[in-house]
mmCIF file of C-alpha atoms and ligand atoms in Angstrom:
data_model
loop_
_atom_site.group_PDB
_atom_site.id
_atom_site.type_symbol
_atom_site.label_atom_id
_atom_site.label_comp_id
_atom_site.label_asym_id
_atom_site.label_seq_id
_atom_site.Cartn_x
_atom_site.Cartn_y
_atom_site.Cartn_z
ATOM 1 C CA MET A 1 34.534 -8.519 9.196
ATOM 2 C CA SER A 2 32.259 -8.365 6.128
ATOM 3 C CA GLU A 3 29.214 -6.120 6.304
ATOM 4 C CA GLN A 4 25.804 -7.870 6.133
ATOM 5 C CA ARG A 5 24.078 -7.087 2.829
ATOM 6 C CA ASP A 6 20.432 -5.968 3.022
ATOM 7 C CA PRO A 7 18.469 -8.625 1.071
ATOM 8 C CA TYR A 8 15.545 -6.228 0.695
ATOM 9 C CA GLU A 9 15.307 -3.602 -2.004
ATOM 10 C CA LEU A 10 12.639 -0.981 -2.522
ATOM 11 C CA ARG A 11 12.108 0.340 -6.028
ATOM 12 C CA ASP A 12 9.676 2.825 -7.501
ATOM 13 C CA GLY A 13 6.999 1.371 -9.768
ATOM 14 C CA VAL A 14 4.266 -1.234 -9.772
ATOM 15 C CA PRO A 15 4.453 -5.025 -9.895
ATOM 16 C CA THR A 16 3.270 -7.143 -12.802
ATOM 17 C CA VAL A 17 -0.414 -8.052 -12.846
ATOM 18 C CA GLU A 18 0.446 -11.579 -11.657
ATOM 19 C CA ASP A 19 2.668 -10.354 -8.828
ATOM 20 C CA PHE A 20 0.075 -7.775 -7.779
ATOM 21 C CA ARG A 21 -2.616 -10.462 -7.412
ATOM 22 C CA ARG A 22 -0.270 -12.876 -5.677
ATOM 23 C CA LEU A 23 0.991 -10.256 -3.218
ATOM 24 C CA ARG A 24 -2.551 -9.206 -2.285
ATOM 25 C CA THR A 25 -3.926 -12.688 -1.773
ATOM 26 C CA ARG A 26 -0.863 -13.975 0.075
ATOM 27 C CA ALA A 27 -1.258 -11.093 2.524
ATOM 28 C CA GLY A 28 -4.939 -11.956 3.015
ATOM 29 C CA LEU A 29 -6.368 -9.133 0.909
ATOM 30 C CA SER A 30 -9.137 -9.812 -1.613
ATOM 31 C CA ASP A 31 -8.243 -10.801 -5.153
ATOM 32 C CA LYS A 32 -9.051 -8.461 -8.046
ATOM 33 C CA ALA A 33 -10.036 -9.426 -11.579
ATOM 34 C CA ARG A 34 -7.129 -9.554 -14.034
ATOM 35 C CA GLU A 35 -8.841 -7.023 -16.340
ATOM 36 C CA ALA A 36 -9.369 -4.646 -13.414
ATOM 37 C CA VAL A 37 -5.704 -4.837 -12.396
ATOM 38 C CA GLU A 38 -4.583 -4.282 -15.983
ATOM 39 C CA LEU A 39 -6.623 -1.060 -16.046
ATOM 40 C CA ALA A 40 -5.503 0.053 -12.604
ATOM 41 C CA LEU A 41 -1.739 -0.346 -12.441
ATOM 42 C CA PRO A 42 -0.806 2.117 -15.228
ATOM 43 C CA ARG A 43 -2.943 4.786 -13.496
ATOM 44 C CA THR A 44 -0.867 4.663 -10.312
ATOM 45 C CA TRP A 45 0.346 8.114 -9.163
ATOM 46 C CA HIS A 46 3.253 6.608 -7.261
ATOM 47 C CA GLY A 47 3.992 2.997 -6.415
ATOM 48 C CA VAL A 48 6.741 1.003 -4.769
ATOM 49 C CA VAL A 49 7.688 -2.663 -4.948
ATOM 50 C CA LEU A 50 9.745 -4.332 -2.275
ATOM 51 C CA THR A 51 11.874 -7.293 -3.308
ATOM 52 C CA HIS A 52 13.743 -9.962 -1.359
ATOM 53 C CA GLU A 53 16.641 -11.436 -3.307
ATOM 54 C CA GLY A 54 14.943 -10.054 -6.421
ATOM 55 C CA GLU A 55 11.527 -11.606 -5.667
ATOM 56 C CA PRO A 56 8.599 -9.190 -5.083
ATOM 57 C CA ILE A 57 7.372 -9.608 -1.477
ATOM 58 C CA GLY A 58 5.648 -6.292 -0.791
ATOM 59 C CA MET A 59 4.111 -3.226 -2.405
ATOM 60 C CA GLY A 60 2.147 -0.055 -1.920
ATOM 61 C CA ARG A 61 0.492 2.490 -4.182
ATOM 62 C CA VAL A 62 -0.807 6.042 -4.146
ATOM 63 C CA ILE A 63 -3.680 6.735 -6.520
ATOM 64 C CA GLY A 64 -5.591 9.942 -7.093
ATOM 65 C CA ASP A 65 -6.140 13.040 -9.225
ATOM 66 C CA GLY A 66 -2.619 14.344 -8.693
ATOM 67 C CA GLY A 67 -3.830 17.578 -7.078
ATOM 68 C CA THR A 68 -6.648 17.496 -4.565
ATOM 69 C CA ALA A 69 -7.313 13.912 -3.558
ATOM 70 C CA PHE A 70 -5.128 10.877 -3.093
ATOM 71 C CA GLN A 71 -5.616 7.429 -1.632
ATOM 72 C CA ILE A 72 -3.074 4.967 -0.293
ATOM 73 C CA VAL A 73 -3.926 1.440 -1.392
ATOM 74 C CA ASP A 74 -2.574 -2.103 -1.742
ATOM 75 C CA ILE A 75 -0.133 -1.881 1.165
ATOM 76 C CA CYS A 76 1.020 -5.410 1.886
ATOM 77 C CA VAL A 77 3.988 -7.479 2.916
ATOM 78 C CA ASP A 78 4.229 -11.252 2.405
ATOM 79 C CA PRO A 79 3.466 -12.900 5.790
ATOM 80 C CA ALA A 80 6.901 -14.622 5.750
ATOM 81 C CA HIS A 81 8.515 -11.170 5.875
ATOM 82 C CA GLN A 82 6.163 -9.258 8.163
ATOM 83 C CA GLY A 83 7.245 -7.686 11.456
ATOM 84 C CA ARG A 84 10.653 -6.572 10.151
ATOM 85 C CA GLY A 85 9.912 -2.919 9.526
ATOM 86 C CA LEU A 86 9.112 -3.447 5.841
ATOM 87 C CA GLY A 87 5.596 -2.008 6.032
ATOM 88 C CA LYS A 88 7.173 1.092 7.545
ATOM 89 C CA ARG A 89 9.669 1.195 4.686
ATOM 90 C CA ILE A 90 6.857 1.099 2.113
ATOM 91 C CA MET A 91 4.830 3.768 3.923
ATOM 92 C CA ALA A 92 7.897 5.986 4.383
ATOM 93 C CA ALA A 93 8.565 5.910 0.637
ATOM 94 C CA LEU A 94 4.952 6.720 -0.269
ATOM 95 C CA THR A 95 4.580 9.558 2.244
ATOM 96 C CA GLU A 96 7.948 10.974 1.214
ATOM 97 C CA GLU A 97 6.732 11.223 -2.381
ATOM 98 C CA LEU A 98 3.437 12.792 -1.265
ATOM 99 C CA GLU A 99 5.325 15.353 0.812
ATOM 100 C CA ARG A 100 7.540 16.083 -2.174
ATOM 101 C CA ARG A 101 4.934 16.354 -4.940
ATOM 102 C CA ALA A 102 1.394 16.699 -3.548
ATOM 103 C CA PRO A 103 -0.026 20.195 -2.908
ATOM 104 C CA ALA A 104 -0.306 21.193 0.756
ATOM 105 C CA THR A 105 -4.117 21.201 0.535
ATOM 106 C CA ALA A 106 -4.303 17.633 -0.796
ATOM 107 C CA TYR A 107 -6.527 15.188 1.113
ATOM 108 C CA VAL A 108 -4.892 11.800 1.498
ATOM 109 C CA SER A 109 -7.091 8.978 2.752
ATOM 110 C CA LEU A 110 -6.859 5.246 3.303
ATOM 111 C CA ILE A 111 -8.776 2.400 4.835
ATOM 112 C CA ALA A 112 -6.884 0.745 7.670
ATOM 113 C CA ASP A 113 -7.602 -2.949 8.146
ATOM 114 C CA GLY A 114 -7.139 -4.219 11.703
ATOM 115 C CA PRO A 115 -3.741 -3.501 13.296
ATOM 116 C CA ALA A 116 -2.500 -1.748 10.119
ATOM 117 C CA ARG A 117 -3.916 1.414 11.745
ATOM 118 C CA PHE A 118 -0.888 1.477 14.076
ATOM 119 C CA LEU A 119 1.369 1.548 11.041
ATOM 120 C CA TYR A 120 -0.531 4.435 9.438
ATOM 121 C CA GLU A 121 -0.680 6.442 12.673
ATOM 122 C CA LYS A 122 3.129 6.537 12.620
ATOM 123 C CA PHE A 123 2.889 8.477 9.354
ATOM 124 C CA GLY A 124 0.418 11.077 10.613
ATOM 125 C CA PHE A 125 -2.883 9.466 9.580
ATOM 126 C CA ALA A 126 -5.807 10.048 11.934
ATOM 127 C CA ASP A 127 -9.155 8.313 12.409
ATOM 128 C CA THR A 128 -11.799 10.282 10.482
ATOM 129 C CA ALA A 129 -14.425 9.415 13.116
ATOM 130 C CA THR A 130 -12.776 11.772 15.625
ATOM 131 C CA HIS A 131 -13.611 14.616 13.201
ATOM 132 C CA ASP A 132 -17.297 13.774 12.935
ATOM 133 C CA SER A 133 -16.886 11.968 9.624
ATOM 134 C CA ILE A 134 -16.898 8.295 8.777
ATOM 135 C CA GLY A 135 -15.372 6.434 5.861
ATOM 136 C CA MET A 136 -17.984 4.916 3.540
ATOM 137 C CA TYR A 137 -17.676 2.477 0.683
ATOM 138 C CA ARG A 138 -19.612 0.565 -1.900
ATOM 139 C CA LEU A 139 -18.583 -2.498 -3.874
ATOM 140 C CA MET A 140 -19.855 -2.146 -7.428
ATOM 141 C CA GLY A 141 -20.983 -5.769 -7.522
ATOM 142 C CA GLY A 142 -23.308 -5.333 -4.568
ATOM 143 C CA ARG A 143 -24.312 -2.918 -1.859
ATOM 144 C CA PRO A 144 -22.876 -3.559 1.605
ATOM 145 C CA GLY A 145 -25.383 -2.735 4.278
ATOM 146 C CA ALA A 146 -28.319 -3.429 1.991
ATOM 147 C CA ALA A 147 -30.713 -5.938 3.514
HETATM 148 C C1 COA B 201 0.068 -4.140 7.530
HETATM 149 C C2 COA B 201 1.391 -4.699 7.010
HETATM 150 C C3 COA B 201 1.659 -4.106 5.630
HETATM 151 C C4 COA B 201 2.509 -4.297 7.975
HETATM 152 O O1 COA B 201 3.716 -4.762 7.423
HETATM 153 P P1 COA B 201 4.954 -5.181 8.352
HETATM 154 O O2 COA B 201 6.159 -5.262 7.503
HETATM 155 O O3 COA B 201 4.594 -6.371 9.136
HETATM 156 O O4 COA B 201 5.016 -3.893 9.301
HETATM 157 P P2 COA B 201 6.264 -3.348 10.109
HETATM 158 O O5 COA B 201 7.112 -4.466 10.584
HETATM 159 O O6 COA B 201 6.904 -2.275 9.303
HETATM 160 O O7 COA B 201 5.513 -2.689 11.350
HETATM 161 C C5 COA B 201 5.059 -1.369 11.250
HETATM 162 C C6 COA B 201 4.212 -0.994 12.443
HETATM 163 O O8 COA B 201 2.914 -1.498 12.246
HETATM 164 C C7 COA B 201 2.359 -1.840 13.492
HETATM 165 N N1 COA B 201 1.917 -3.213 13.377
HETATM 166 C C8 COA B 201 2.114 -4.043 12.358
HETATM 167 N N2 COA B 201 1.488 -5.198 12.574
HETATM 168 C C9 COA B 201 0.898 -5.094 13.771
HETATM 169 C C10 COA B 201 0.098 -5.947 14.557
HETATM 170 N N3 COA B 201 -0.220 -7.181 14.160
HETATM 171 N N4 COA B 201 -0.366 -5.481 15.727
HETATM 172 C C11 COA B 201 -0.050 -4.238 16.163
HETATM 173 N N5 COA B 201 0.712 -3.382 15.455
HETATM 174 C C12 COA B 201 1.172 -3.811 14.275
HETATM 175 C C13 COA B 201 3.390 -1.605 14.545
HETATM 176 O O9 COA B 201 3.072 -0.363 15.127
HETATM 177 C C14 COA B 201 4.680 -1.519 13.777
HETATM 178 O O10 COA B 201 5.564 -0.587 14.259
HETATM 179 P P3 COA B 201 6.649 -0.942 15.420
HETATM 180 O O11 COA B 201 7.341 -2.184 14.980
HETATM 181 O O12 COA B 201 7.526 0.257 15.443
HETATM 182 O O13 COA B 201 5.832 -1.112 16.656
HETATM 183 C C15 COA B 201 1.377 -6.245 6.930
HETATM 184 O O14 COA B 201 1.086 -6.751 8.211
HETATM 185 C C16 COA B 201 0.393 -6.802 5.934
HETATM 186 O O15 COA B 201 0.693 -6.957 4.756
HETATM 187 N N6 COA B 201 -0.817 -7.176 6.429
HETATM 188 C C17 COA B 201 -1.799 -7.833 5.604
HETATM 189 C C18 COA B 201 -2.369 -6.912 4.561
HETATM 190 C C19 COA B 201 -2.970 -5.694 5.168
HETATM 191 O O16 COA B 201 -3.703 -5.736 6.150
HETATM 192 N N7 COA B 201 -2.639 -4.541 4.553
HETATM 193 C C20 COA B 201 -3.120 -3.287 4.996
HETATM 194 C C21 COA B 201 -4.421 -3.031 4.400
HETATM 195 S S1 COA B 201 -5.076 -1.567 5.109
#
């Protein structure tokens, strides 16, 4: 009996600018300007790209100062491939690298959209609100919350 080959492959690195924008929008995340993505991708601390038969279908990145503060961003899996443990595979690779290279005092944060929180909880992430702090954000093009 021949063994079933895993069609998925996870590699270290970042996708191309085109793939990055396609992966985000296909997963329902907001698009980012081409120029912004061109600036951002080379500054990734650690990234992974998940491929299916060679085609990029998922990704995740860790950004940060390399010492004190890190953020997990751009976690997404193409909807056609969701629910197969691939998000867990991406998160496992990113947290493994953080455990390997980030100082013990490093603060790693992320914003969890909807049910993605259940994924992040599996990797030890906790809701900041239970520690009397809330996540805050501002979009440079406009101020959320402003009347
Ligand atoms: C979040 C996302 C990356 C998860 O990818 P995935 O490959 O479907 O996830 P997995 O199959 O590895 O599931 C991982 C865990 O996440 C949780 N989870 C994922 N989707 C869920 C859902 N819709 N409802 C509840 N829990 C969910 C489950 O706890 C699951 O673990 P389990 O199967 O052991 O119960 C994917 O759904 C996605 O790309 N969503 C759109 C983009 C997005 O929201 N990204 C996150 C931004 S913060």
